[in-house]
Amino acid sequence: MATSTQLRRTLWVVVAAATLTVMAGAILGPIVPQIRDELGVSGSAAGLIITTHGGVIVLASPLVGSLVDRVGPRRPLVGGLLVYGLGGGAGLLVSSFRPLLASRVVLGLGTAAVYTSVTVLIYDLYEGQAMERALGYRSSANSAGAAVWPLVGGAVGTLAWNAPFGIYLVAVPLGLLAAATVPELAASSDDPETAANGSGRDGETGTGTGDVLAVFRDRPALPLVYLLYFGANALLYVIVVYYPQLLSGIGVTSSLRISLYLAANGAAGGVSAIAYDRLLGYADRSTLVLAALGLWAGGLATATVVETAAGAALPVVLFGLGIGLVFPSTFAWVEALAPPDRQGQFSSYIASFGYTGQFLSPVLFGTLAPLAGVEGVFAAAAATAGIAAVGLGASRFRGAAS
């Protein structure tokens, strides 16, 4: 059993590791033009340096989740941090496109391991309000990373185009620190061989599609939680991808000024996430998520009518406040709904759904830009959040009536 001192130390390792999962792509955003020019590739090819790791996370996370169930979260966390640091830091030594792209695949593998291991560590080490607090801190770290890492990447990128890649190496000493401080926990299954063969204590077996669908059938709220996380990330990337375009329409064109709006979005999410466990003392998770959907609908709708630089801050702040409520709620619901002996597997799907939402966001909403302009994109996003709020509210009403 971990001591209180170990729990505190582990929490800070978890928080630091969580912000690295955001850093994986965010830190390179400001230097995409430099990558394009230095490597002599197109803008789209340079953009792959940011997005490739996300595709790897989607594919690798279920495998990592099964590994965590077999061996526990500590070793995948430590190994993932080392792989993350070496894969990301390899960009310091690479001077051509294909090897750099290959290093991003390695980074994606490390990120997938860190993401799922952090989630299961929180599930296993903390209970009750302590778990809610840890989930809030984890989401706050993600939001803070989204705010800070692009600024750091842009600043370090002024030294040399590949200098930001060196920041990834911070994961190596963090991995060594995790090895020294994170306690070894039992695997989800009492029998590692049984877990490897896919037999759970609750009679739900395997990791194939049919077995996952059987779990979804028995726990119908679980796929809705994944859908919520998918939608949250898709809407978040409406902000990331299209808000700079909206800002340019009101005369905000400086990359530094644009980054401040995105930083405000992350900072707002950090504020609400850090207060998450205390807010649960006044409202349940579904109420907080309903409030978040309302904040999203209002903020995204407001984005369609902003006309001043000052007014443009309100939509991103409202959206960020909602993110800080939805992300920890998602993780907590998965912990409550997933089979106890398959926490790694089902928590890994959070990463897969989240990164898929980020990837598909321009596909789902971007088709409106040529037809209705960037304001149409935000109107559609606001409508999506509003419909989700109505659906959740109706579900709560039916539940109360029954």
mmCIF file of C-alpha atoms in Angstrom:
data_model
loop_
_atom_site.group_PDB
_atom_site.id
_atom_site.type_symbol
_atom_site.label_atom_id
_atom_site.label_comp_id
_atom_site.label_asym_id
_atom_site.label_seq_id
_atom_site.Cartn_x
_atom_site.Cartn_y
_atom_site.Cartn_z
ATOM 1 C CA MET A 1 0.000 0.000 0.000
ATOM 2 C CA ALA A 2 1.408 3.372 -0.990
ATOM 3 C CA THR A 3 2.117 5.830 1.814
ATOM 4 C CA SER A 4 0.761 9.367 1.848
ATOM 5 C CA THR A 5 4.224 10.659 0.957
ATOM 6 C CA GLN A 6 4.397 8.323 -2.049
ATOM 7 C CA LEU A 7 0.934 9.421 -3.127
ATOM 8 C CA ARG A 8 1.948 13.087 -3.058
ATOM 9 C CA ARG A 9 5.172 12.427 -4.963
ATOM 10 C CA THR A 10 3.394 10.287 -7.504
ATOM 11 C CA LEU A 11 0.744 12.939 -8.037
ATOM 12 C CA TRP A 12 3.337 15.500 -9.071
ATOM 13 C CA VAL A 13 5.019 12.992 -11.400
ATOM 14 C CA VAL A 14 1.591 12.267 -12.880
ATOM 15 C CA VAL A 15 0.854 15.973 -13.328
ATOM 16 C CA ALA A 16 4.212 16.549 -15.040
ATOM 17 C CA ALA A 17 3.749 13.532 -17.304
ATOM 18 C CA ALA A 18 0.231 14.687 -18.205
ATOM 19 C CA THR A 19 1.433 18.035 -19.491
ATOM 20 C CA LEU A 20 4.001 16.247 -21.674
ATOM 21 C CA THR A 21 1.192 14.511 -23.564
ATOM 22 C CA VAL A 22 -0.025 17.957 -24.603
ATOM 23 C CA MET A 23 3.486 19.168 -25.364
ATOM 24 C CA ALA A 24 3.950 16.369 -27.917
ATOM 25 C CA GLY A 25 2.339 18.432 -30.659
ATOM 26 C CA ALA A 26 1.735 21.868 -29.170
ATOM 27 C CA ILE A 27 5.347 22.894 -28.796
ATOM 28 C CA LEU A 28 6.051 22.649 -32.532
ATOM 29 C CA GLY A 29 3.057 24.647 -33.779
ATOM 30 C CA PRO A 30 4.901 27.985 -33.950
ATOM 31 C CA ILE A 31 7.868 26.542 -35.891
ATOM 32 C CA VAL A 32 6.001 24.747 -38.706
ATOM 33 C CA PRO A 33 7.033 27.454 -41.219
ATOM 34 C CA GLN A 34 10.669 27.027 -40.136
ATOM 35 C CA ILE A 35 10.464 23.256 -40.520
ATOM 36 C CA ARG A 36 9.009 23.737 -43.997
ATOM 37 C CA ASP A 37 11.758 26.098 -45.064
ATOM 38 C CA GLU A 38 14.684 24.239 -43.481
ATOM 39 C CA LEU A 39 13.688 20.807 -44.812
ATOM 40 C CA GLY A 40 12.448 22.096 -48.165
ATOM 41 C CA VAL A 41 9.008 20.469 -47.940
ATOM 42 C CA SER A 42 5.452 21.680 -48.437
ATOM 43 C CA GLY A 43 3.403 23.190 -45.657
ATOM 44 C CA SER A 44 1.205 20.085 -45.550
ATOM 45 C CA ALA A 45 4.245 17.829 -45.200
ATOM 46 C CA ALA A 46 5.611 20.016 -42.428
ATOM 47 C CA GLY A 47 2.242 19.787 -40.706
ATOM 48 C CA LEU A 48 2.632 15.995 -40.574
ATOM 49 C CA ILE A 49 5.439 16.550 -38.079
ATOM 50 C CA ILE A 50 2.761 17.761 -35.658
ATOM 51 C CA THR A 51 -0.071 15.350 -36.501
ATOM 52 C CA THR A 52 1.693 12.009 -37.063
ATOM 53 C CA HIS A 53 2.116 11.222 -33.383
ATOM 54 C CA GLY A 54 -1.641 11.647 -32.904
ATOM 55 C CA GLY A 55 -2.408 8.951 -35.473
ATOM 56 C CA VAL A 56 0.062 6.636 -33.763
ATOM 57 C CA ILE A 57 -1.631 7.271 -30.410
ATOM 58 C CA VAL A 58 -5.028 6.304 -31.843
ATOM 59 C CA LEU A 59 -3.650 2.992 -33.133
ATOM 60 C CA ALA A 60 -1.276 2.145 -30.278
ATOM 61 C CA SER A 61 -3.368 3.091 -27.250
ATOM 62 C CA PRO A 62 -5.498 -0.101 -27.148
ATOM 63 C CA LEU A 63 -2.315 -2.201 -27.244
ATOM 64 C CA VAL A 64 -0.824 -0.130 -24.454
ATOM 65 C CA GLY A 65 -4.025 -0.483 -22.450
ATOM 66 C CA SER A 66 -3.842 -4.274 -22.664
ATOM 67 C CA LEU A 67 -0.191 -4.126 -21.583
ATOM 68 C CA VAL A 68 -1.095 -1.986 -18.569
ATOM 69 C CA ASP A 69 -3.739 -4.512 -17.569
ATOM 70 C CA ARG A 70 -1.136 -7.295 -17.686
ATOM 71 C CA VAL A 71 1.826 -5.658 -15.947
ATOM 72 C CA GLY A 72 0.386 -2.644 -14.122
ATOM 73 C CA PRO A 73 0.884 1.057 -15.022
ATOM 74 C CA ARG A 74 4.326 1.762 -13.506
ATOM 75 C CA ARG A 75 6.592 0.093 -16.057
ATOM 76 C CA PRO A 76 4.667 1.349 -19.122
ATOM 77 C CA LEU A 77 4.826 4.863 -17.628
ATOM 78 C CA VAL A 78 8.574 4.725 -17.046
ATOM 79 C CA GLY A 79 9.259 3.126 -20.432
ATOM 80 C CA GLY A 80 6.866 5.498 -22.167
ATOM 81 C CA LEU A 81 8.600 8.560 -20.732
ATOM 82 C CA LEU A 82 12.004 7.303 -21.874
ATOM 83 C CA VAL A 83 10.705 6.495 -25.371
ATOM 84 C CA TYR A 84 8.949 9.870 -25.480
ATOM 85 C CA GLY A 85 12.122 11.740 -24.577
ATOM 86 C CA LEU A 86 14.337 9.890 -27.030
ATOM 87 C CA GLY A 87 11.804 9.941 -29.874
ATOM 88 C CA GLY A 88 11.037 13.633 -29.456
ATOM 89 C CA GLY A 89 14.623 14.666 -28.751
ATOM 90 C CA ALA A 90 15.855 12.881 -31.884
ATOM 91 C CA GLY A 91 14.698 15.948 -33.816
ATOM 92 C CA LEU A 92 17.814 17.730 -32.570
ATOM 93 C CA LEU A 93 19.998 15.441 -34.677
ATOM 94 C CA VAL A 94 17.813 14.993 -37.754
ATOM 95 C CA SER A 95 18.181 17.186 -40.816
ATOM 96 C CA SER A 96 15.849 15.506 -43.329
ATOM 97 C CA PHE A 97 12.126 14.936 -43.482
ATOM 98 C CA ARG A 98 11.665 11.153 -43.447
ATOM 99 C CA PRO A 99 13.897 10.419 -40.436
ATOM 100 C CA LEU A 100 12.182 13.263 -38.587
ATOM 101 C CA LEU A 101 8.782 11.769 -39.432
ATOM 102 C CA ALA A 102 9.993 8.371 -38.194
ATOM 103 C CA SER A 103 11.049 9.950 -34.905
ATOM 104 C CA ARG A 104 7.509 11.295 -34.509
ATOM 105 C CA VAL A 105 6.181 7.748 -34.782
ATOM 106 C CA VAL A 106 8.441 6.796 -31.869
ATOM 107 C CA LEU A 107 7.201 9.853 -29.973
ATOM 108 C CA GLY A 108 3.605 8.729 -30.562
ATOM 109 C CA LEU A 109 4.325 5.310 -29.063
ATOM 110 C CA GLY A 110 5.807 6.919 -25.961
ATOM 111 C CA THR A 111 2.923 9.374 -25.651
ATOM 112 C CA ALA A 112 0.345 6.581 -25.880
ATOM 113 C CA ALA A 113 2.093 4.699 -23.072
ATOM 114 C CA VAL A 114 2.294 7.789 -20.860
ATOM 115 C CA TYR A 115 -1.315 8.844 -21.481
ATOM 116 C CA THR A 116 -2.923 5.537 -20.513
ATOM 117 C CA SER A 117 -0.488 4.762 -17.684
ATOM 118 C CA VAL A 118 -1.179 8.122 -16.045
ATOM 119 C CA THR A 119 -4.922 7.466 -16.212
ATOM 120 C CA VAL A 120 -4.705 4.007 -14.643
ATOM 121 C CA LEU A 121 -2.260 5.199 -11.976
ATOM 122 C CA ILE A 122 -4.827 7.750 -10.834
ATOM 123 C CA TYR A 123 -7.554 5.102 -10.811
ATOM 124 C CA ASP A 124 -5.436 2.677 -8.785
ATOM 125 C CA LEU A 125 -3.817 5.027 -6.287
ATOM 126 C CA TYR A 126 -6.614 7.410 -5.346
ATOM 127 C CA GLU A 127 -10.190 6.979 -4.190
ATOM 128 C CA GLY A 128 -13.225 9.189 -3.760
ATOM 129 C CA GLN A 129 -12.556 12.924 -3.616
ATOM 130 C CA ALA A 130 -8.802 12.297 -3.792
ATOM 131 C CA MET A 131 -9.291 10.692 -7.215
ATOM 132 C CA GLU A 132 -11.548 13.524 -8.370
ATOM 133 C CA ARG A 133 -8.880 15.994 -7.222
ATOM 134 C CA ALA A 134 -6.126 14.098 -9.029
ATOM 135 C CA LEU A 135 -8.210 13.985 -12.220
ATOM 136 C CA GLY A 136 -8.783 17.714 -11.918
ATOM 137 C CA TYR A 137 -5.065 18.335 -11.489
ATOM 138 C CA ARG A 138 -4.351 16.129 -14.493
ATOM 139 C CA SER A 139 -6.809 18.087 -16.664
ATOM 140 C CA SER A 140 -5.473 21.361 -15.295
ATOM 141 C CA ALA A 141 -1.951 20.288 -16.275
ATOM 142 C CA ASN A 142 -3.186 19.519 -19.771
ATOM 143 C CA SER A 143 -4.812 22.945 -20.034
ATOM 144 C CA ALA A 144 -1.739 24.675 -18.677
ATOM 145 C CA GLY A 145 0.398 22.808 -21.187
ATOM 146 C CA ALA A 146 -1.880 23.905 -24.009
ATOM 147 C CA ALA A 147 -1.379 27.480 -22.849
ATOM 148 C CA VAL A 148 2.354 27.443 -22.137
ATOM 149 C CA TRP A 149 4.045 25.012 -24.514
ATOM 150 C CA PRO A 150 3.270 26.903 -27.756
ATOM 151 C CA LEU A 151 4.786 30.035 -26.195
ATOM 152 C CA VAL A 152 7.867 28.077 -25.115
ATOM 153 C CA GLY A 153 8.215 26.470 -28.540
ATOM 154 C CA GLY A 154 7.981 29.814 -30.298
ATOM 155 C CA ALA A 155 10.537 31.405 -27.992
ATOM 156 C CA VAL A 156 13.067 28.550 -28.220
ATOM 157 C CA GLY A 157 12.507 28.352 -31.969
ATOM 158 C CA THR A 158 14.092 31.785 -32.313
ATOM 159 C CA LEU A 159 17.435 30.179 -31.366
ATOM 160 C CA ALA A 160 17.354 27.511 -34.078
ATOM 161 C CA TRP A 161 14.616 25.747 -36.031
ATOM 162 C CA ASN A 162 15.277 22.416 -34.319
ATOM 163 C CA ALA A 163 15.985 23.743 -30.814
ATOM 164 C CA PRO A 164 12.425 23.040 -29.528
ATOM 165 C CA PHE A 165 12.993 19.313 -30.089
ATOM 166 C CA GLY A 166 15.521 19.396 -27.268
ATOM 167 C CA ILE A 167 12.743 20.182 -24.786
ATOM 168 C CA TYR A 168 11.347 16.669 -25.264
ATOM 169 C CA LEU A 169 14.434 15.327 -23.483
ATOM 170 C CA VAL A 170 12.967 16.503 -20.170
ATOM 171 C CA ALA A 171 10.943 13.282 -20.261
ATOM 172 C CA VAL A 172 14.105 11.209 -19.700
ATOM 173 C CA PRO A 173 14.904 12.492 -16.183
ATOM 174 C CA LEU A 174 11.176 12.481 -15.458
ATOM 175 C CA GLY A 175 11.114 8.796 -16.404
ATOM 176 C CA LEU A 176 13.991 8.105 -14.025
ATOM 177 C CA LEU A 177 12.167 10.043 -11.310
ATOM 178 C CA ALA A 178 9.038 7.983 -11.966
ATOM 179 C CA ALA A 179 11.079 4.790 -11.627
ATOM 180 C CA ALA A 180 12.291 5.976 -8.228
ATOM 181 C CA THR A 181 9.032 7.343 -6.830
ATOM 182 C CA VAL A 182 6.003 5.641 -8.421
ATOM 183 C CA PRO A 183 5.003 2.505 -6.491
ATOM 184 C CA GLU A 184 4.654 -0.853 -8.211
ATOM 185 C CA LEU A 185 0.996 -1.782 -8.469
ATOM 186 C CA ALA A 186 -0.655 -5.106 -9.156
ATOM 187 C CA ALA A 187 -1.928 -5.813 -12.645
ATOM 188 C CA SER A 188 -5.676 -5.506 -13.174
ATOM 189 C CA SER A 189 -5.980 -9.274 -13.270
ATOM 190 C CA ASP A 190 -4.903 -11.462 -10.363
ATOM 191 C CA ASP A 191 -3.407 -13.839 -12.923
ATOM 192 C CA PRO A 192 -1.231 -12.155 -15.591
ATOM 193 C CA GLU A 193 -1.559 -15.172 -17.867
ATOM 194 C CA THR A 194 -5.318 -15.008 -17.608
ATOM 195 C CA ALA A 195 -5.254 -11.303 -18.400
ATOM 196 C CA ALA A 196 -3.022 -11.951 -21.399
ATOM 197 C CA ASN A 197 -5.554 -14.461 -22.692
ATOM 198 C CA GLY A 198 -8.308 -11.904 -22.159
ATOM 199 C CA SER A 199 -10.316 -13.546 -19.373
ATOM 200 C CA GLY A 200 -11.655 -11.124 -16.769
ATOM 201 C CA ARG A 201 -12.881 -11.736 -13.274
ATOM 202 C CA ASP A 202 -16.332 -10.484 -14.144
ATOM 203 C CA GLY A 203 -16.830 -12.928 -16.957
ATOM 204 C CA GLU A 204 -16.269 -10.443 -19.770
ATOM 205 C CA THR A 205 -13.528 -11.819 -21.935
ATOM 206 C CA GLY A 206 -11.149 -10.793 -24.637
ATOM 207 C CA THR A 207 -10.223 -7.539 -26.249
ATOM 208 C CA GLY A 208 -11.770 -8.139 -29.673
ATOM 209 C CA THR A 209 -14.503 -6.007 -31.179
ATOM 210 C CA GLY A 210 -17.246 -8.404 -30.144
ATOM 211 C CA ASP A 211 -16.101 -8.394 -26.526
ATOM 212 C CA VAL A 212 -15.879 -4.607 -26.432
ATOM 213 C CA LEU A 213 -19.363 -4.328 -27.916
ATOM 214 C CA ALA A 214 -20.608 -6.741 -25.257
ATOM 215 C CA VAL A 215 -19.263 -4.404 -22.574
ATOM 216 C CA PHE A 216 -20.901 -1.433 -24.309
ATOM 217 C CA ARG A 217 -24.189 -3.337 -24.434
ATOM 218 C CA ASP A 218 -24.032 -4.071 -20.712
ATOM 219 C CA ARG A 219 -22.883 -0.538 -19.897
ATOM 220 C CA PRO A 220 -24.676 1.694 -22.439
ATOM 221 C CA ALA A 221 -23.468 4.898 -20.782
ATOM 222 C CA LEU A 222 -19.823 4.030 -21.518
ATOM 223 C CA PRO A 223 -19.860 4.630 -25.305
ATOM 224 C CA LEU A 224 -21.656 7.917 -24.643
ATOM 225 C CA VAL A 225 -18.746 8.970 -22.438
ATOM 226 C CA TYR A 226 -16.301 8.232 -25.253
ATOM 227 C CA LEU A 227 -18.546 10.149 -27.653
ATOM 228 C CA LEU A 228 -18.473 13.101 -25.251
ATOM 229 C CA TYR A 229 -14.674 13.049 -25.208
ATOM 230 C CA PHE A 230 -14.549 12.730 -29.001
ATOM 231 C CA GLY A 231 -16.866 15.720 -29.353
ATOM 232 C CA ALA A 232 -14.973 17.785 -26.789
ATOM 233 C CA ASN A 233 -11.727 17.332 -28.687
ATOM 234 C CA ALA A 234 -13.372 17.989 -32.046
ATOM 235 C CA LEU A 235 -14.785 21.269 -30.734
ATOM 236 C CA LEU A 236 -11.478 22.138 -29.079
ATOM 237 C CA TYR A 237 -9.741 21.859 -32.426
ATOM 238 C CA VAL A 238 -12.342 24.126 -33.990
ATOM 239 C CA ILE A 239 -10.826 26.715 -31.653
ATOM 240 C CA VAL A 240 -7.234 25.682 -32.390
ATOM 241 C CA VAL A 241 -7.616 25.565 -36.177
ATOM 242 C CA TYR A 242 -10.202 28.228 -36.965
ATOM 243 C CA TYR A 243 -9.957 30.841 -34.224
ATOM 244 C CA PRO A 244 -6.748 32.312 -35.707
ATOM 245 C CA GLN A 245 -8.667 32.763 -38.970
ATOM 246 C CA LEU A 246 -11.530 34.454 -37.163
ATOM 247 C CA LEU A 247 -9.070 36.742 -35.363
ATOM 248 C CA SER A 248 -7.468 37.773 -38.638
ATOM 249 C CA GLY A 249 -10.882 38.992 -39.755
ATOM 250 C CA ILE A 250 -10.937 41.542 -36.914
ATOM 251 C CA GLY A 251 -7.355 42.660 -37.433
ATOM 252 C CA VAL A 252 -5.492 40.340 -35.023
ATOM 253 C CA THR A 253 -2.764 38.867 -37.208
ATOM 254 C CA SER A 254 0.370 38.740 -35.050
ATOM 255 C CA SER A 255 1.304 35.146 -34.179
ATOM 256 C CA LEU A 256 2.164 36.283 -30.639
ATOM 257 C CA ARG A 257 -1.210 37.943 -30.121
ATOM 258 C CA ILE A 258 -3.017 34.912 -31.533
ATOM 259 C CA SER A 259 -1.100 32.607 -29.206
ATOM 260 C CA LEU A 260 -2.315 34.686 -26.251
ATOM 261 C CA TYR A 261 -5.948 33.914 -27.117
ATOM 262 C CA LEU A 262 -5.174 30.201 -27.299
ATOM 263 C CA ALA A 263 -3.273 30.524 -24.021
ATOM 264 C CA ALA A 264 -6.360 32.148 -22.459
ATOM 265 C CA ASN A 265 -8.386 29.131 -23.534
ATOM 266 C CA GLY A 266 -5.938 26.802 -21.802
ATOM 267 C CA ALA A 267 -5.684 28.957 -18.702
ATOM 268 C CA ALA A 268 -9.466 29.055 -18.286
ATOM 269 C CA GLY A 269 -9.570 25.264 -18.530
ATOM 270 C CA GLY A 270 -6.885 25.028 -15.884
ATOM 271 C CA VAL A 271 -8.883 27.193 -13.490
ATOM 272 C CA SER A 272 -12.081 25.142 -13.722
ATOM 273 C CA ALA A 273 -10.200 21.823 -13.651
ATOM 274 C CA ILE A 274 -8.258 22.724 -10.518
ATOM 275 C CA ALA A 275 -11.592 23.479 -8.797
ATOM 276 C CA TYR A 276 -13.259 20.349 -10.162
ATOM 277 C CA ASP A 277 -13.314 18.260 -6.976
ATOM 278 C CA ARG A 278 -14.707 21.176 -4.985
ATOM 279 C CA LEU A 279 -17.417 21.840 -7.577
ATOM 280 C CA LEU A 280 -18.551 18.249 -7.159
ATOM 281 C CA GLY A 281 -19.559 19.197 -3.646
ATOM 282 C CA TYR A 282 -22.284 21.385 -5.158
ATOM 283 C CA ALA A 283 -23.298 19.469 -8.289
ATOM 284 C CA ASP A 284 -22.923 15.991 -9.758
ATOM 285 C CA ARG A 285 -20.848 15.218 -12.850
ATOM 286 C CA SER A 286 -23.731 15.303 -15.301
ATOM 287 C CA THR A 287 -24.725 18.757 -14.039
ATOM 288 C CA LEU A 288 -21.168 20.020 -14.495
ATOM 289 C CA VAL A 289 -21.051 18.582 -18.011
ATOM 290 C CA LEU A 290 -24.416 20.171 -18.815
ATOM 291 C CA ALA A 291 -23.023 23.494 -17.616
ATOM 292 C CA ALA A 292 -19.952 22.959 -19.797
ATOM 293 C CA LEU A 293 -22.093 22.285 -22.871
ATOM 294 C CA GLY A 294 -23.934 25.515 -22.138
ATOM 295 C CA LEU A 295 -20.643 27.392 -21.872
ATOM 296 C CA TRP A 296 -19.504 25.893 -25.176
ATOM 297 C CA ALA A 297 -22.738 26.727 -26.985
ATOM 298 C CA GLY A 298 -22.670 30.303 -25.681
ATOM 299 C CA GLY A 299 -18.965 30.832 -26.313
ATOM 300 C CA LEU A 300 -18.966 29.376 -29.817
ATOM 301 C CA ALA A 301 -22.100 31.338 -30.734
ATOM 302 C CA THR A 302 -20.502 34.519 -29.419
ATOM 303 C CA ALA A 303 -17.511 33.870 -31.674
ATOM 304 C CA THR A 304 -19.740 34.398 -34.707
ATOM 305 C CA VAL A 305 -20.455 38.005 -33.763
ATOM 306 C CA VAL A 306 -17.224 39.294 -32.174
ATOM 307 C CA GLU A 307 -15.965 42.511 -33.718
ATOM 308 C CA THR A 308 -13.171 43.659 -31.400
ATOM 309 C CA ALA A 309 -9.932 42.183 -30.112
ATOM 310 C CA ALA A 310 -11.134 42.548 -26.522
ATOM 311 C CA GLY A 311 -14.461 40.897 -27.255
ATOM 312 C CA ALA A 312 -12.695 37.968 -28.908
ATOM 313 C CA ALA A 313 -11.307 36.880 -25.540
ATOM 314 C CA LEU A 314 -14.736 35.916 -24.164
ATOM 315 C CA PRO A 315 -15.465 32.925 -26.443
ATOM 316 C CA VAL A 316 -12.147 31.179 -25.747
ATOM 317 C CA VAL A 317 -12.457 31.769 -21.998
ATOM 318 C CA LEU A 318 -15.981 30.318 -21.927
ATOM 319 C CA PHE A 319 -14.911 27.338 -23.979
ATOM 320 C CA GLY A 320 -11.871 26.720 -21.786
ATOM 321 C CA LEU A 321 -13.966 26.780 -18.613
ATOM 322 C CA GLY A 322 -16.119 24.031 -20.100
ATOM 323 C CA ILE A 323 -13.144 21.900 -21.086
ATOM 324 C CA GLY A 324 -11.920 21.946 -17.488
ATOM 325 C CA LEU A 325 -15.213 20.368 -16.403
ATOM 326 C CA VAL A 326 -15.649 17.804 -19.170
ATOM 327 C CA PHE A 327 -12.199 16.227 -19.276
ATOM 328 C CA PRO A 328 -11.995 15.093 -15.619
ATOM 329 C CA SER A 329 -15.647 14.004 -15.749
ATOM 330 C CA THR A 330 -14.841 11.763 -18.708
ATOM 331 C CA PHE A 331 -11.958 10.058 -16.910
ATOM 332 C CA ALA A 332 -14.005 9.602 -13.738
ATOM 333 C CA TRP A 333 -16.931 8.082 -15.619
ATOM 334 C CA VAL A 334 -14.695 5.610 -17.428
ATOM 335 C CA GLU A 335 -13.185 4.537 -14.107
ATOM 336 C CA ALA A 336 -16.669 3.964 -12.722
ATOM 337 C CA LEU A 337 -18.116 2.198 -15.768
ATOM 338 C CA ALA A 338 -15.267 0.100 -17.177
ATOM 339 C CA PRO A 339 -14.795 -3.533 -16.053
ATOM 340 C CA PRO A 340 -12.504 -3.476 -12.995
ATOM 341 C CA ASP A 341 -10.020 -5.933 -14.503
ATOM 342 C CA ARG A 342 -9.781 -4.064 -17.840
ATOM 343 C CA GLN A 343 -9.185 -0.485 -16.721
ATOM 344 C CA GLY A 344 -6.114 -0.167 -18.928
ATOM 345 C CA GLN A 345 -7.926 -1.324 -22.031
ATOM 346 C CA PHE A 346 -10.964 0.892 -21.601
ATOM 347 C CA SER A 347 -9.041 3.943 -20.397
ATOM 348 C CA SER A 348 -6.872 3.633 -23.521
ATOM 349 C CA TYR A 349 -9.961 4.237 -25.633
ATOM 350 C CA ILE A 350 -10.182 7.723 -24.128
ATOM 351 C CA ALA A 351 -6.947 8.612 -25.921
ATOM 352 C CA SER A 352 -8.064 6.939 -29.138
ATOM 353 C CA PHE A 353 -11.401 8.770 -29.229
ATOM 354 C CA GLY A 354 -9.840 12.079 -28.184
ATOM 355 C CA TYR A 355 -7.108 12.129 -30.819
ATOM 356 C CA THR A 356 -9.552 10.909 -33.466
ATOM 357 C CA GLY A 357 -11.758 13.874 -32.610
ATOM 358 C CA GLN A 358 -8.822 16.236 -33.021
ATOM 359 C CA PHE A 359 -7.890 14.684 -36.361
ATOM 360 C CA LEU A 360 -11.421 14.729 -37.776
ATOM 361 C CA SER A 361 -12.361 18.194 -36.551
ATOM 362 C CA PRO A 362 -11.262 20.002 -39.752
ATOM 363 C CA VAL A 363 -13.046 17.339 -41.801
ATOM 364 C CA LEU A 364 -16.307 17.578 -39.869
ATOM 365 C CA PHE A 365 -16.464 21.362 -39.591
ATOM 366 C CA GLY A 366 -14.037 22.634 -42.225
ATOM 367 C CA THR A 367 -16.326 21.835 -45.159
ATOM 368 C CA LEU A 368 -18.524 24.725 -44.030
ATOM 369 C CA ALA A 369 -15.746 27.308 -44.303
ATOM 370 C CA PRO A 370 -15.915 27.744 -48.105
ATOM 371 C CA LEU A 371 -19.715 27.902 -47.977
ATOM 372 C CA ALA A 372 -20.457 29.974 -44.878
ATOM 373 C CA GLY A 373 -17.086 31.399 -43.889
ATOM 374 C CA VAL A 374 -15.325 30.872 -40.589
ATOM 375 C CA GLU A 375 -18.376 32.258 -38.785
ATOM 376 C CA GLY A 376 -20.375 29.353 -40.227
ATOM 377 C CA VAL A 377 -17.875 26.910 -38.735
ATOM 378 C CA PHE A 378 -18.415 28.383 -35.285
ATOM 379 C CA ALA A 379 -22.180 28.493 -35.754
ATOM 380 C CA ALA A 380 -22.181 24.779 -36.559
ATOM 381 C CA ALA A 381 -19.955 24.064 -33.567
ATOM 382 C CA ALA A 382 -22.274 26.072 -31.308
ATOM 383 C CA ALA A 383 -25.280 24.158 -32.648
ATOM 384 C CA THR A 384 -23.513 20.858 -31.970
ATOM 385 C CA ALA A 385 -22.853 21.825 -28.356
ATOM 386 C CA GLY A 386 -26.414 23.099 -27.983
ATOM 387 C CA ILE A 387 -27.929 19.876 -29.327
ATOM 388 C CA ALA A 388 -25.742 17.862 -26.957
ATOM 389 C CA ALA A 389 -26.903 20.038 -24.048
ATOM 390 C CA VAL A 390 -30.553 19.504 -24.972
ATOM 391 C CA GLY A 391 -29.969 15.753 -25.265
ATOM 392 C CA LEU A 392 -28.257 15.539 -21.877
ATOM 393 C CA GLY A 393 -30.891 17.724 -20.261
ATOM 394 C CA ALA A 394 -33.701 15.592 -21.676
ATOM 395 C CA SER A 395 -31.979 12.438 -20.470
ATOM 396 C CA ARG A 396 -31.664 13.871 -16.974
ATOM 397 C CA PHE A 397 -35.346 14.871 -17.025
ATOM 398 C CA ARG A 398 -36.449 11.389 -18.066
ATOM 399 C CA GLY A 399 -34.246 9.874 -15.370
ATOM 400 C CA ALA A 400 -35.742 12.145 -12.709
ATOM 401 C CA ALA A 401 -39.289 11.441 -13.923
ATOM 402 C CA SER A 402 -38.783 7.695 -13.744
#
